[in-house]
Amino acid sequence: MKRLHLIILSSAFVAMVSCQSHKVESTIGSSPEVEARVERILSQMTLAEKIGQMNQVSAGGDVTNYAEALRKGQIGSILNEVDPEKINEYQRICIEESRLGIPLLVARDIIHGFHTIFPIPLGLAASFDPDLVEQGARTAALEGSAQGIRWTFSPMLDIARDPRWGRMAEGSGEDTFLDTKMAEAMVRGYQGASIDTTSMAACIKHFVGYGAAEGGRDYNSTNLTERQLRNIYLPPFEAAVKSGAMTLMTSFNDNDGVPSTGNIFIVKDILREEWGFDGLVVTDWNSMGEMINHGFGTDKKDVAKKALEAGVDMDMMTFGYLSHLEELVRNGSVKEAALDQAVRNILRVKIMLGLFEHPYVNAEAGKTVQYAPEHLETALKSAEESAILLKNDGILPLNEEGIRSILVTGPMADAPHDQLGTWAFDGQKEHTVTPLKALQERFPGKVTFIPALSSSRERKTRFDDVVAAARRADVVLAFLGEEAILSGEAHSLADLNLKGSQSELLEALKLAGKPVVATIMAGRPLTIERDLPNCDAILYSFHPGTMGGPALVNLITGDVNPSGKTPVTFLRTVGQVPLYYSHTMTGRPYNGETLLDDIPPEAGQTSLGNTSYYLDYGAYPLFPFGFGLSYTSFDYSRISLDKDVYDEGDCLEISLTLSNTGKYDGTEVVQVYVRDMVGSLTRPVKELKHFERVYLKAGESRDLRISIPVSELAFYGLDGIKKVEPGEFRIWVAGDSASGEPLSFTVE
Ligand code: GLC
């Protein structure tokens, strides 16, 4: 009785104290009750048990490998185990055989789907459809949580403006606003409207600036100024924190000389202090240990101390915390209070996910959720909306009545594994529907398949058989691009042309004199200028996932009208890197200067151009950001603003009429760009501030009204304060970042 009485008193006391000490508001939605439970558990923990919670290990082997460590409370989280029976056993050992019975956080890289695989995130961004992306993330959470996975290392928010970087595939492209909208959508999708047993804690990563790796070489150093961080790279993370993201992962890169995992400025000062983030911060895989390679720490004890001082809660696979924190506390190098704070953040997430009440899953029931018809339907719709029509000389949509014979060729026509894209660990290729399979089903008896190349890298000089087959066909559908392994982590490329002899295949097919429709599946925007003349149409599909085949057939036949838009700039050549739409003007903005082919004979030493461009490739991309064709055409008219002069508390009220002037129903992604003409810093020539998908029937017109708070024009200026600076602005409403005529307005 005495012991029980003591526990009741202590928990009431703790509840009172924690209510008083409870933060004003929790970014992850904690409550005084949760905080009281956190304090109650923490108060019972030994130093060793606290350290154990801060340790994450990669499982995926035999459960007995870790049984002893689990019993001792030396593991707080595992990743890479997806067998629900094994996950249940891991949890059982923790709960029944460890002293405090604290459940594990079970994590996996569920990046664009668990079993049902969606287009890679770069493709999802091309849909410009946050609602659909949220549905996809919710689907992934339903499938993952049903097997015991309650933490995903997604979404990746790394803005990428260098397609040589293989991980461009995993993010939402080059633009801060688009990235922000996708981030918010995925956090909502993974975690759900409210946290329940189908929730997976989102993990916003990689904090921060990882996509700006010098040379586009993965893991390379970045050199972003604080202004670039605050105006370009941090806003998506801040928005995701405000959306309730429960966890965050630090990045491998050092920025301006400081590796993120030991970077007090970004983790403690900005994330914790400025934004008030009270979720869990985990390192990337051994990124703590890699600070030794960086030359930022002398040994594991040193880097463990640095990571803790920065505010990192959990160590993924360095074992620096497990090996050294006890000694560091005992010798006074670190305070146990710092460990307490880390363990609070970990316990808070575990309590909020309901892991103490629901640590186990019903493995049998979980199987029925995987690949559910409604999941495949969402994946199909996502793949349809993610594809971008880059060229169409009129061959698309296919006129099915006139088609008697289709030649299907190319290394990506029937690539069930590679079509899933990078980071699709758990997508089973047996479930993939490839374009070939979908075409054979749609056009029974009419499809001839000659791969012509066994892989994207195969080199060949002759294509006699496939050219002969093309002559006999009514249309050639070529599926090209790159295998999944050629993008993603550690897979940077210095040459972005179609690999192997894919371009030569297109050249050969052109000679056959039949229409050629090229569909390109890739993890990045490849440089395809040389291939354009050899194709009558090009559909670009960033690795479209499980349902890519039916999606592409629905698009090629016109059952679905393409609506995707480029989430990144498509370059003419890799030598143009970096080239992105929201660049600054420079003192010498390009205005169509003399190009190589126009240089007069015996040109003297005079300058051929006085602006910022390339003599051989100019300064314009092949396709700009936000670009994508449709089978129909859209007209923007009667664009107007409600006022000429605004103050910061106003909203820009934009009116326009959008008309579908073609003969197909279709969806347009209406985009609004703004330019701040003069600032305390030089400002981008354009910045996306709004987009929306508008569906119009053929011939239909619709008056649209778009409202953008003037406060959205704020930026961190010369004085480091975020505000809207008065002055002249321009605004464009168009179907891509290079179109439209600007209107002017003033902010006072
Ligand atoms: C990898 C990636 C990270 C991933 C983690 C766990 O190295 O950088 O994005 O979540 O390790 O697999």
Coordinates of N, CA and C and ligand atoms in Angstrom, one line a residue, residues 56 79-80 108-109 111 152-154 156 158 167 170 203 205-206 210 218-219 249-250 252 283-286 290 316 423 425 489, ligand 1:
Q56 N 19.9 3.8 -31.9 CA 19.1 3.1 -32.9 C 20.0 2.1 -33.7
L79 N 15.7 -0.1 -37.2 CA 15.2 0.2 -38.5 C 15.5 -1.0 -39.3
N80 N 14.9 -1.1 -40.5 CA 15.1 -2.2 -41.5 C 14.6 -3.6 -41.1
R108 N 11.5 2.6 -40.9 CA 11.9 2.1 -42.3 C 11.9 3.3 -43.2
D109 N 12.7 3.2 -44.3 CA 12.6 4.2 -45.3 C 11.4 3.9 -46.3
I111 N 9.7 5.8 -48.6 CA 9.9 7.1 -49.2 C 8.8 7.5 -50.2
T152 N 8.7 6.6 -40.4 CA 9.3 6.5 -41.7 C 10.3 7.7 -41.9
F153 N 11.4 7.4 -42.6 CA 12.4 8.5 -42.8 C 12.0 9.2 -44.1
S154 N 10.9 9.9 -44.0 CA 10.3 10.6 -45.1 C 9.4 11.7 -44.5
M156 N 11.6 13.7 -47.7 CA 12.9 14.4 -47.9 C 12.6 15.8 -48.4
D158 N 15.0 18.1 -49.2 CA 16.2 18.8 -49.8 C 15.9 19.4 -51.1
R167 N 20.2 12.2 -55.6 CA 19.1 12.2 -54.6 C 18.1 13.2 -55.0
E170 N 14.6 11.9 -54.8 CA 13.9 11.7 -53.5 C 13.2 12.9 -53.0
C203 N 9.5 11.9 -40.8 CA 10.9 12.3 -40.4 C 11.4 13.3 -41.5
K205 N 13.8 15.4 -43.6 CA 15.2 15.3 -43.8 C 15.6 15.9 -45.1
H206 N 16.9 16.1 -45.3 CA 18.1 15.9 -44.4 C 18.4 17.3 -44.0
Y210 N 21.5 19.7 -47.8 CA 22.2 18.5 -48.4 C 22.2 18.5 -49.9
D218 N 27.3 13.5 -54.2 CA 26.6 13.2 -53.0 C 27.6 13.3 -51.8
Y219 N 27.1 13.7 -50.7 CA 27.9 13.8 -49.4 C 28.9 14.9 -49.5
M249 N 15.7 14.4 -39.3 CA 17.0 13.8 -39.4 C 18.1 14.8 -39.9
T250 N 19.3 14.7 -39.2 CA 20.3 15.6 -39.6 C 21.0 15.0 -40.8
F252 N 24.2 14.5 -43.8 CA 25.6 14.1 -43.8 C 26.5 15.3 -44.1
T283 N 20.2 11.1 -36.0 CA 21.2 11.4 -37.0 C 20.9 10.6 -38.3
D284 N 21.7 10.9 -39.4 CA 21.6 10.0 -40.5 C 22.5 8.8 -40.2
W285 N 22.5 7.9 -41.1 CA 23.3 6.6 -40.8 C 24.8 6.9 -40.5
N286 N 25.2 6.8 -39.3 CA 26.6 7.0 -38.9 C 27.0 8.4 -39.2
E290 N 30.8 10.0 -38.9 CA 31.4 10.6 -40.1 C 32.0 12.0 -39.8
M316 N 21.9 7.0 -35.0 CA 21.7 5.9 -36.0 C 23.1 5.3 -36.4
W423 N 14.9 3.8 -53.6 CA 14.2 3.8 -52.3 C 12.9 3.1 -52.4
F425 N 12.5 -0.2 -51.4 CA 13.0 -1.5 -50.9 C 11.9 -2.5 -50.9
E489 N 20.7 7.6 -53.6 CA 21.8 7.9 -52.7 C 23.2 7.4 -53.3
Ligands
GLC1 C1 20.7 6.7 -45.6 C2 20.0 8.0 -46.0 C3 18.8 8.4 -45.2 C4 18.1 7.1 -44.8 C5 19.0 6.5 -43.7 C6 18.4 5.2 -43.2 O1 22.0 6.8 -45.6 O2 20.9 9.1 -46.1 O3 18.0 9.2 -46.1 O4 16.9 7.5 -44.2 O5 20.3 6.2 -44.3 O6 18.3 4.2 -44.2

